mmCIF file of C-alpha atoms in Angstrom:
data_model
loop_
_atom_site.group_PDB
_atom_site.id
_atom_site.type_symbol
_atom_site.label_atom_id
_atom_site.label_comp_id
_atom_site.label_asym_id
_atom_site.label_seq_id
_atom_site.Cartn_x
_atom_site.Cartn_y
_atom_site.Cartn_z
ATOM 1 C CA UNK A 2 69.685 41.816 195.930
ATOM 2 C CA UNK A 3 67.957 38.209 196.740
ATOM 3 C CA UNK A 4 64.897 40.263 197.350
ATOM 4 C CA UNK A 5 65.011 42.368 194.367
ATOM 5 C CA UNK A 6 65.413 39.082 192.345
ATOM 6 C CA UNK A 7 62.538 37.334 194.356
ATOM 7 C CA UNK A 8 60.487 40.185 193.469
ATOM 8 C CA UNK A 9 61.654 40.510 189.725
ATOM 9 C CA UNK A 10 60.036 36.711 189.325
ATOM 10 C CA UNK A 11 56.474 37.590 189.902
ATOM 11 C CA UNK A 12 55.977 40.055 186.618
ATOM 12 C CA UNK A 13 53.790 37.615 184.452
ATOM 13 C CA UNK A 14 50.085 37.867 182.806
ATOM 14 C CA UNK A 15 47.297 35.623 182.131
ATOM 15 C CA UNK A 16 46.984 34.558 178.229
ATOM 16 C CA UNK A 17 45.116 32.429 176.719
ATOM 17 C CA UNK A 18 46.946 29.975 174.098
ATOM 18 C CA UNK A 19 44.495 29.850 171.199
ATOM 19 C CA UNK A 20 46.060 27.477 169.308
ATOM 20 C CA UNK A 21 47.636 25.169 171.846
ATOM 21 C CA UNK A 22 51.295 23.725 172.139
ATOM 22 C CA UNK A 23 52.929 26.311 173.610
ATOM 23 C CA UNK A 24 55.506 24.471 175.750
ATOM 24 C CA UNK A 25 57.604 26.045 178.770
ATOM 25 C CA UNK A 26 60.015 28.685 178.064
ATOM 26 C CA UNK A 27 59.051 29.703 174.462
ATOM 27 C CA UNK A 28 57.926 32.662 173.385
ATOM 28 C CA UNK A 29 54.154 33.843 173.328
ATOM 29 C CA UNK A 30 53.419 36.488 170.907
ATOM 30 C CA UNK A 31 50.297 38.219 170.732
ATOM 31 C CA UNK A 32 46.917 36.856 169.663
ATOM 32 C CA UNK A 33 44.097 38.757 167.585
ATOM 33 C CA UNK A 34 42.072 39.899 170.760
ATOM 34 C CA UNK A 35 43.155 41.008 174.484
ATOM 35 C CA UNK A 36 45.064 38.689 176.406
ATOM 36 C CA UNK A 37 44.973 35.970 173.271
ATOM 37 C CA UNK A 38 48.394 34.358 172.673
ATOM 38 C CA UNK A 39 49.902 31.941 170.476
ATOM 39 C CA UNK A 40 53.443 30.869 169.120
ATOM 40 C CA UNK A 41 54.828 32.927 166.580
ATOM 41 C CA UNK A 42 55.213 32.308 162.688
ATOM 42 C CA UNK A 43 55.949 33.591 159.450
ATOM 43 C CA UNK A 44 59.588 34.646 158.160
ATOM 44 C CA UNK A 45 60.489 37.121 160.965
ATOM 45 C CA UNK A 46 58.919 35.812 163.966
ATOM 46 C CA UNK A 47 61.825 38.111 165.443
ATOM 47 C CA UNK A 48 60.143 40.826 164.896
ATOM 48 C CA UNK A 49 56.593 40.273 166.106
ATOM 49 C CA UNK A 50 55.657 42.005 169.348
ATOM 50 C CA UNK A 51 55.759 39.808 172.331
ATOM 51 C CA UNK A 52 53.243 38.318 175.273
ATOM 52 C CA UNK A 53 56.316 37.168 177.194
ATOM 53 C CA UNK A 54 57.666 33.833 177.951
ATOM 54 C CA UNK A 55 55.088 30.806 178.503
ATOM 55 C CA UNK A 56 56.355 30.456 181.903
ATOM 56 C CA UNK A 57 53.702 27.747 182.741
ATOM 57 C CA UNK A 58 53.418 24.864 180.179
ATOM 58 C CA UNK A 59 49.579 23.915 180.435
ATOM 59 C CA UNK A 60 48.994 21.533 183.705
ATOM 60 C CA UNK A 61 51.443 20.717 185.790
ATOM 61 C CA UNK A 62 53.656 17.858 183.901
ATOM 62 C CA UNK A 63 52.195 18.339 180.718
ATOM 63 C CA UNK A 64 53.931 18.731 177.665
ATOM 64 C CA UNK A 65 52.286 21.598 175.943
ATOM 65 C CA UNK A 66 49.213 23.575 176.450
ATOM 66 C CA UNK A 67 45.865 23.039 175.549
ATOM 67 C CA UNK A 68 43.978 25.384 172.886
ATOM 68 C CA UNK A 69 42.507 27.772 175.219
ATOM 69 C CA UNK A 70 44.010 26.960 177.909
ATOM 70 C CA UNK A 71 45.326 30.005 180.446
ATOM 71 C CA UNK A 72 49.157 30.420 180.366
ATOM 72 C CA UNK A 73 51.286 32.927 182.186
ATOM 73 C CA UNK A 74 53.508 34.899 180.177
ATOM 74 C CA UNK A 75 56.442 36.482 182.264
ATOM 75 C CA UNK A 76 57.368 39.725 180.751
ATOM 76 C CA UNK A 77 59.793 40.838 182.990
ATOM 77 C CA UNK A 78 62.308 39.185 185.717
ATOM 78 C CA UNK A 79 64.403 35.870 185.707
ATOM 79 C CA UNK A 80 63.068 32.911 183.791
ATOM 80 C CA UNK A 81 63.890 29.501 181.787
ATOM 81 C CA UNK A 82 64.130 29.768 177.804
ATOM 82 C CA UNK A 83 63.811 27.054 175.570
ATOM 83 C CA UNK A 84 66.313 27.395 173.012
ATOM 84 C CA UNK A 85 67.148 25.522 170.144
ATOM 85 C CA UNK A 86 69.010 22.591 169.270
ATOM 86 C CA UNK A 87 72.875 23.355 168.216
ATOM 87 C CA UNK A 88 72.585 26.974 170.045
ATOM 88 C CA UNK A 89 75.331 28.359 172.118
ATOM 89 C CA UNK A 90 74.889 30.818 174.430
ATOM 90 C CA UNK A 91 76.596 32.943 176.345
ATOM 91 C CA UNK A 92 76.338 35.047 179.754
ATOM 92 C CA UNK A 93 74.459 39.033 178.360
ATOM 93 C CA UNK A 94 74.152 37.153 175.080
ATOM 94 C CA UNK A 95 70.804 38.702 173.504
ATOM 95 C CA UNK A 96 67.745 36.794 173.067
ATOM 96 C CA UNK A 97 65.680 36.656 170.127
ATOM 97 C CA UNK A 98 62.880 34.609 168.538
ATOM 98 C CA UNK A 99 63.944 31.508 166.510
ATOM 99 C CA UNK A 100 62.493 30.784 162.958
ATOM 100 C CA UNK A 101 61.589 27.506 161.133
ATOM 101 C CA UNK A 102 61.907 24.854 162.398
ATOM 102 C CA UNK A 103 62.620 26.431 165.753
ATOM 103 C CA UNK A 104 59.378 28.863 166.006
ATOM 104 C CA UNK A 105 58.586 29.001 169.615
ATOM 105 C CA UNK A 106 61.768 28.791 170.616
ATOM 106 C CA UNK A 107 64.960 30.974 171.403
ATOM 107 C CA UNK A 108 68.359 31.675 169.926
ATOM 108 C CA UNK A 109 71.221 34.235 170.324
ATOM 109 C CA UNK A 110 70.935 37.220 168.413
ATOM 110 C CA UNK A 111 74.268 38.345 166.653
ATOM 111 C CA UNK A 112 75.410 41.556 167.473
ATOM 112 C CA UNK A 113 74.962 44.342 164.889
ATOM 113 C CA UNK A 114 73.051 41.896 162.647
ATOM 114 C CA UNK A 115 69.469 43.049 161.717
ATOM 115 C CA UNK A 116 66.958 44.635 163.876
ATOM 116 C CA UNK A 117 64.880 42.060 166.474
ATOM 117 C CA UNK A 118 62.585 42.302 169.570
ATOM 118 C CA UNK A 119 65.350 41.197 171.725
ATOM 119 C CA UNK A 120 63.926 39.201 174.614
ATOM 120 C CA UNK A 121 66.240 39.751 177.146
ATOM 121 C CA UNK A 122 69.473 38.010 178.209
ATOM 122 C CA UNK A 123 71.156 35.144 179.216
ATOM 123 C CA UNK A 124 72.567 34.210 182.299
ATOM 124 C CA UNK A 125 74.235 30.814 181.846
ATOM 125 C CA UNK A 126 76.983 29.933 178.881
ATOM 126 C CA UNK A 127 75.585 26.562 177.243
ATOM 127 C CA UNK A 128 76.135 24.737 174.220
ATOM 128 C CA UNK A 129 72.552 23.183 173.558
ATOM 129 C CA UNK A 130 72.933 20.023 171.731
ATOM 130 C CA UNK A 131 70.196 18.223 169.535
ATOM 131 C CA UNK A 132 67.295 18.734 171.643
ATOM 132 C CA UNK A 133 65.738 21.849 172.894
ATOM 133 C CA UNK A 134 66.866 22.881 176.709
ATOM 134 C CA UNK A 135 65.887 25.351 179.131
ATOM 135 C CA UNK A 136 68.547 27.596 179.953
ATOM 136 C CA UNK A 137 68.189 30.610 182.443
ATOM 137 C CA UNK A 138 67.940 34.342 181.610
ATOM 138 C CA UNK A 139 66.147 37.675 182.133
ATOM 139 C CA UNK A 140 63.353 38.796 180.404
ATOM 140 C CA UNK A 141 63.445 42.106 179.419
ATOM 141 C CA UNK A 142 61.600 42.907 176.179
ATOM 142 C CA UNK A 143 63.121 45.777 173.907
ATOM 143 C CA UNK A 144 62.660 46.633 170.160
ATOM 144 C CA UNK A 145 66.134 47.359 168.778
ATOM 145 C CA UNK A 146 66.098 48.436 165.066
ATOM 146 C CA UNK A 147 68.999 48.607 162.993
ATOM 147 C CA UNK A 148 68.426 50.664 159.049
ATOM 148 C CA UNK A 149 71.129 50.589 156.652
ATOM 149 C CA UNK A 150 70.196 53.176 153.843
ATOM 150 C CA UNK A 151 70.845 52.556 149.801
ATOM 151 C CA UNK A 152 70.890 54.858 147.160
ATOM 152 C CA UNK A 153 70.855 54.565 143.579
ATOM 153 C CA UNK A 154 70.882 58.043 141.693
ATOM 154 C CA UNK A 155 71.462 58.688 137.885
ATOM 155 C CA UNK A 156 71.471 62.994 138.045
ATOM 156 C CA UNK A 157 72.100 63.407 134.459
ATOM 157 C CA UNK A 158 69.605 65.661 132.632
ATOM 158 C CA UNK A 159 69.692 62.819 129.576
ATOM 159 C CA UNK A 160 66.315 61.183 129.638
ATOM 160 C CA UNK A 161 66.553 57.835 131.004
ATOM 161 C CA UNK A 162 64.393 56.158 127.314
ATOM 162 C CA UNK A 163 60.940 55.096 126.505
ATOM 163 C CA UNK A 164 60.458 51.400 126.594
ATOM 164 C CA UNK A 165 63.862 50.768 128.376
ATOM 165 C CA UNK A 166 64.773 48.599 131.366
ATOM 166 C CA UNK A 167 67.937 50.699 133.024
ATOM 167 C CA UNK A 168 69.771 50.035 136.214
ATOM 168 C CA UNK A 169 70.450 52.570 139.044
ATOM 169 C CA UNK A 170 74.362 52.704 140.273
ATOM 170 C CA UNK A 171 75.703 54.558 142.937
ATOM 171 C CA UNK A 172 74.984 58.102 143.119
ATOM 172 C CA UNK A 173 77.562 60.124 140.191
ATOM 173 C CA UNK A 174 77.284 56.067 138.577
ATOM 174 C CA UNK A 175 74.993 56.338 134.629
ATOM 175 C CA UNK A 176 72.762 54.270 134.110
ATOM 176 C CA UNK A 177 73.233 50.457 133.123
ATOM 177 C CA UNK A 178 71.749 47.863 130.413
ATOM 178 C CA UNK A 179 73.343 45.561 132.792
ATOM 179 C CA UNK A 180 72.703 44.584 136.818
ATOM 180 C CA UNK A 181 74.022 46.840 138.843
ATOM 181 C CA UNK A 182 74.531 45.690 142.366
ATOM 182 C CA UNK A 183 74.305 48.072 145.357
ATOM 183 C CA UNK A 184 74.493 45.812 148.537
ATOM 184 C CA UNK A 185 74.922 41.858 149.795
ATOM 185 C CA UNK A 186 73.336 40.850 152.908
ATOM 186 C CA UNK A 187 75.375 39.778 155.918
ATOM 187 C CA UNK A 188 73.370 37.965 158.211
ATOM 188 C CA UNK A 189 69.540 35.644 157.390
ATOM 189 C CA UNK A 190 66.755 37.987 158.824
ATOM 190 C CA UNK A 191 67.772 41.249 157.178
ATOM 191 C CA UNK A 192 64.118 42.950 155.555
ATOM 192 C CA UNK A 193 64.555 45.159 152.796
ATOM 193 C CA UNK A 194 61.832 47.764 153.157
ATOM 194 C CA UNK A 195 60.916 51.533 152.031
ATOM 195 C CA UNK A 196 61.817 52.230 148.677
ATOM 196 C CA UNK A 197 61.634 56.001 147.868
ATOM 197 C CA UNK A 198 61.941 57.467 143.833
ATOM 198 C CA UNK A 199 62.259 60.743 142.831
ATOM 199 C CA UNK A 200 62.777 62.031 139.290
ATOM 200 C CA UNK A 201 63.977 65.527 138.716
ATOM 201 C CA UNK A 202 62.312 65.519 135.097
ATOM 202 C CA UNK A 203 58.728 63.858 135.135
ATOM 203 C CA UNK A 204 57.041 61.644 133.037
ATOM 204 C CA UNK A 205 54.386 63.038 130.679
ATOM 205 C CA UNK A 206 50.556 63.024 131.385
ATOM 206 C CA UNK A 207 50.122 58.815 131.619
ATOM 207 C CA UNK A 208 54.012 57.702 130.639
ATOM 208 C CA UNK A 209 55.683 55.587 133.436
ATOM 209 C CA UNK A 210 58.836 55.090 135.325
ATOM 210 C CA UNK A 211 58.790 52.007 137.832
ATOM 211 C CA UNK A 212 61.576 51.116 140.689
ATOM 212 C CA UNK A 213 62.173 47.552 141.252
ATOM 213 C CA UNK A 214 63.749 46.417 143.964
ATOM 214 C CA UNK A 215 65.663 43.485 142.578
ATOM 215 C CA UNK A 216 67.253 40.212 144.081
ATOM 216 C CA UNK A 217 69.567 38.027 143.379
ATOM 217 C CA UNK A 218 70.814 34.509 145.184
ATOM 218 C CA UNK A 219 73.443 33.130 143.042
ATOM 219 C CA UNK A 220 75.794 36.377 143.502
ATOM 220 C CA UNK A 221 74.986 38.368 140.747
ATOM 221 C CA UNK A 222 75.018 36.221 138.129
ATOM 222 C CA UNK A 223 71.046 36.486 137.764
ATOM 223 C CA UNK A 224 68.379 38.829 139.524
ATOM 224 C CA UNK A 225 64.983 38.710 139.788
ATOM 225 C CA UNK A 226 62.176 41.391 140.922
ATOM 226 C CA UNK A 227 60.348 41.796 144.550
ATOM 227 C CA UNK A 228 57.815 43.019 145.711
ATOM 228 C CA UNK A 229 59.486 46.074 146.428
ATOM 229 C CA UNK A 230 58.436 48.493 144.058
ATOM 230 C CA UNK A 231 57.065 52.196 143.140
ATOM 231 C CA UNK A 232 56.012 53.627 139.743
ATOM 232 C CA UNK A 233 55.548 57.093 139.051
ATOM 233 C CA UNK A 234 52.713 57.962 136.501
ATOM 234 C CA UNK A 235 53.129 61.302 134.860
ATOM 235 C CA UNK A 236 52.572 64.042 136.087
ATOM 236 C CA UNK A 237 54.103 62.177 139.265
ATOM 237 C CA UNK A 238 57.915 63.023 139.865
ATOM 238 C CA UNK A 239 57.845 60.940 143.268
ATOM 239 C CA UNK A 240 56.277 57.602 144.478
ATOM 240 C CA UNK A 241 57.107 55.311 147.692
ATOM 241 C CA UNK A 242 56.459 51.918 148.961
ATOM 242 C CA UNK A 243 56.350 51.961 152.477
ATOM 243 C CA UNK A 244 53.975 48.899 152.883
ATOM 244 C CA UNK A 245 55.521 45.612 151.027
ATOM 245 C CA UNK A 246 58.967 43.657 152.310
ATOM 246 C CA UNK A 247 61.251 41.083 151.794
ATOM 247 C CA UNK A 248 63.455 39.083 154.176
ATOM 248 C CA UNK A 249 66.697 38.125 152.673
ATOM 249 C CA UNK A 250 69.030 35.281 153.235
ATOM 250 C CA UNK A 251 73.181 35.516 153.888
ATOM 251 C CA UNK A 252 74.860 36.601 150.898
ATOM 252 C CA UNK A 253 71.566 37.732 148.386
ATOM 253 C CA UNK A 254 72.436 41.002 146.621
ATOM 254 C CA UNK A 255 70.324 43.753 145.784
ATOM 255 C CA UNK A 256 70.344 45.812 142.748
ATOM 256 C CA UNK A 257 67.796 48.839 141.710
ATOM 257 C CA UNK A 258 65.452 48.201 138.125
ATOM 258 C CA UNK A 259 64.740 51.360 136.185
ATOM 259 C CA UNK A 260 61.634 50.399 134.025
ATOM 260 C CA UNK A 261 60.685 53.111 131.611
ATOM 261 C CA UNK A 262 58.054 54.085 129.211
ATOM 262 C CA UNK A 263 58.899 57.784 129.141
ATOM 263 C CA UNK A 264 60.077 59.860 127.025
ATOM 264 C CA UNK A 265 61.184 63.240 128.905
ATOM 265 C CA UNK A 266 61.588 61.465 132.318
ATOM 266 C CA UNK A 267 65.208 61.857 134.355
ATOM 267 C CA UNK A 268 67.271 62.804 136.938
ATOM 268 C CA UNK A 269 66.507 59.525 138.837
ATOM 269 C CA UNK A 270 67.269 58.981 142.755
ATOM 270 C CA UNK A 271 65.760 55.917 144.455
ATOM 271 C CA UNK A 272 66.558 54.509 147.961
ATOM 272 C CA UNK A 273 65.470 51.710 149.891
ATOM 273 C CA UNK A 274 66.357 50.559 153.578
ATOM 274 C CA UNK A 275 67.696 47.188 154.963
ATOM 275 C CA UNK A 276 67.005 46.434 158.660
#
């Protein structure tokens, strides 16, 4: 076993840091060219594909590497993780990319939350207190992806209106004047993603019927549209949007915005995923 682990240490690969400041123990993800890395960023640094784990933090007793300096990103085997300040963590607890202000750094992933790279694992229980600390663990990277399907569908051979805004219910619900909503998030990180329409009565030649993914942050009480969205143009009877996401906070609730200019149009089904 003391082999095995000795062994299990030496799985790391040159990168080059091409923006600089990658410290030791936080996460590399990948640059724009081969063997280019850099700390991660934007809203779901959780789910960006990973380098590995700047095991070497530029020359020996720096702080931080330089920009293009060569770092060595361990991608497999026992290792040190920076993690964030006011982060507990405990022994097999899952490892996952931090966000703002923490990007770079680690955190423990909640189980059956929203779908992440997980990192690995720890191997030591610590509560980190207001400063970053290494804390040991394995690196193993894995994609783990977690998709909670929604469905809106109005079936009713009624025509859903010309130059009407409609919500979608649950499937057997009509359709609304008023906000229907059709799921809450749990846990900060959750993306809503691939919205799907289908009407079983199309629009005619040039009328419309657009899906709206909508959001709201106070409840209920108010929504307001995403980018989420799909419009069927007659003679269309189906459209997707398989491209364009949102990451939700704890607690928003999503709701499904029938926007109509069409007179014949109905039979409405529309889903969307969360992960």
């Amino acid at each position: 076993m003391g082999l095995a682990r000795a062994i299990a240490r030496l799985f790391n690969l040159p990168y080059l840091d091409i923006a600089g400041g990658l410290q030791e123990g936080q996460v590399a993800v990948f640059g724009p060219a081969a063997y280019q890395a850099t700390a991660p960023s934007g809203p779901t640094p959780h789910l960006l594909p990973v380098a590995g784990i700047n095991r070497m933090a530029g020359v020996i007793g720096g702080t931080g590497t330089q920009q293009g300096e060569e770092i060595s990103c361990q991608r497999l085997g026992y290792a040190k993780y920076l993690v964030s300040p006011n982060v507990a963590t405990a022994l097999g607890g899952q490892v996952i990319a931090d966000g703002a202000p923490n990007l770079g750094n680690v955190r423990q992933r909640v189980p059956y939350s929203a779908s992440a790279v997980v990192l690995g694992q720890f191997e030591e229980a610590r509560v980190v207190a207001g400063s970053p600390e290494l804390v040991e663990g394995e690196v193993r990277p894995t994609w783990l992806e977690l998709v909670r399907q929604v469905t809106g569908s109005e079936q009713s051979a009624a025509p859903i209106g010309n130059n009407v805004t409609r919500w979608l219910g649950a499937p057997g619900v009509p359709l609304s004047q008023s906000p229907i909503a059709l799921y809450r998030s749990r846990f900060g990180g959750e993306v809503v993603r691939n919205l799907g329409a289908t009407l079983a009565i199309r629009p005619a030649d040039g009328e419309t019927v657009q899906v709206v993914v909508a959001r709201s942050s106070d409840g209920g009480a108010t929504f307001a549209d995403t980018p989420v969205t799909c419009t069927m143009t007659g003679p269309q009877s189906a459209a997707e949007d398989l491209a364009r996401s949102l990451v939700l906070a704890r607690g928003d609730v999503l709701g499904l915005k029938v926007v109509s200019f069409s007179t014949p149009a109905a039979g409405l089904t529309a889903t969307f995923d969360v992960t």
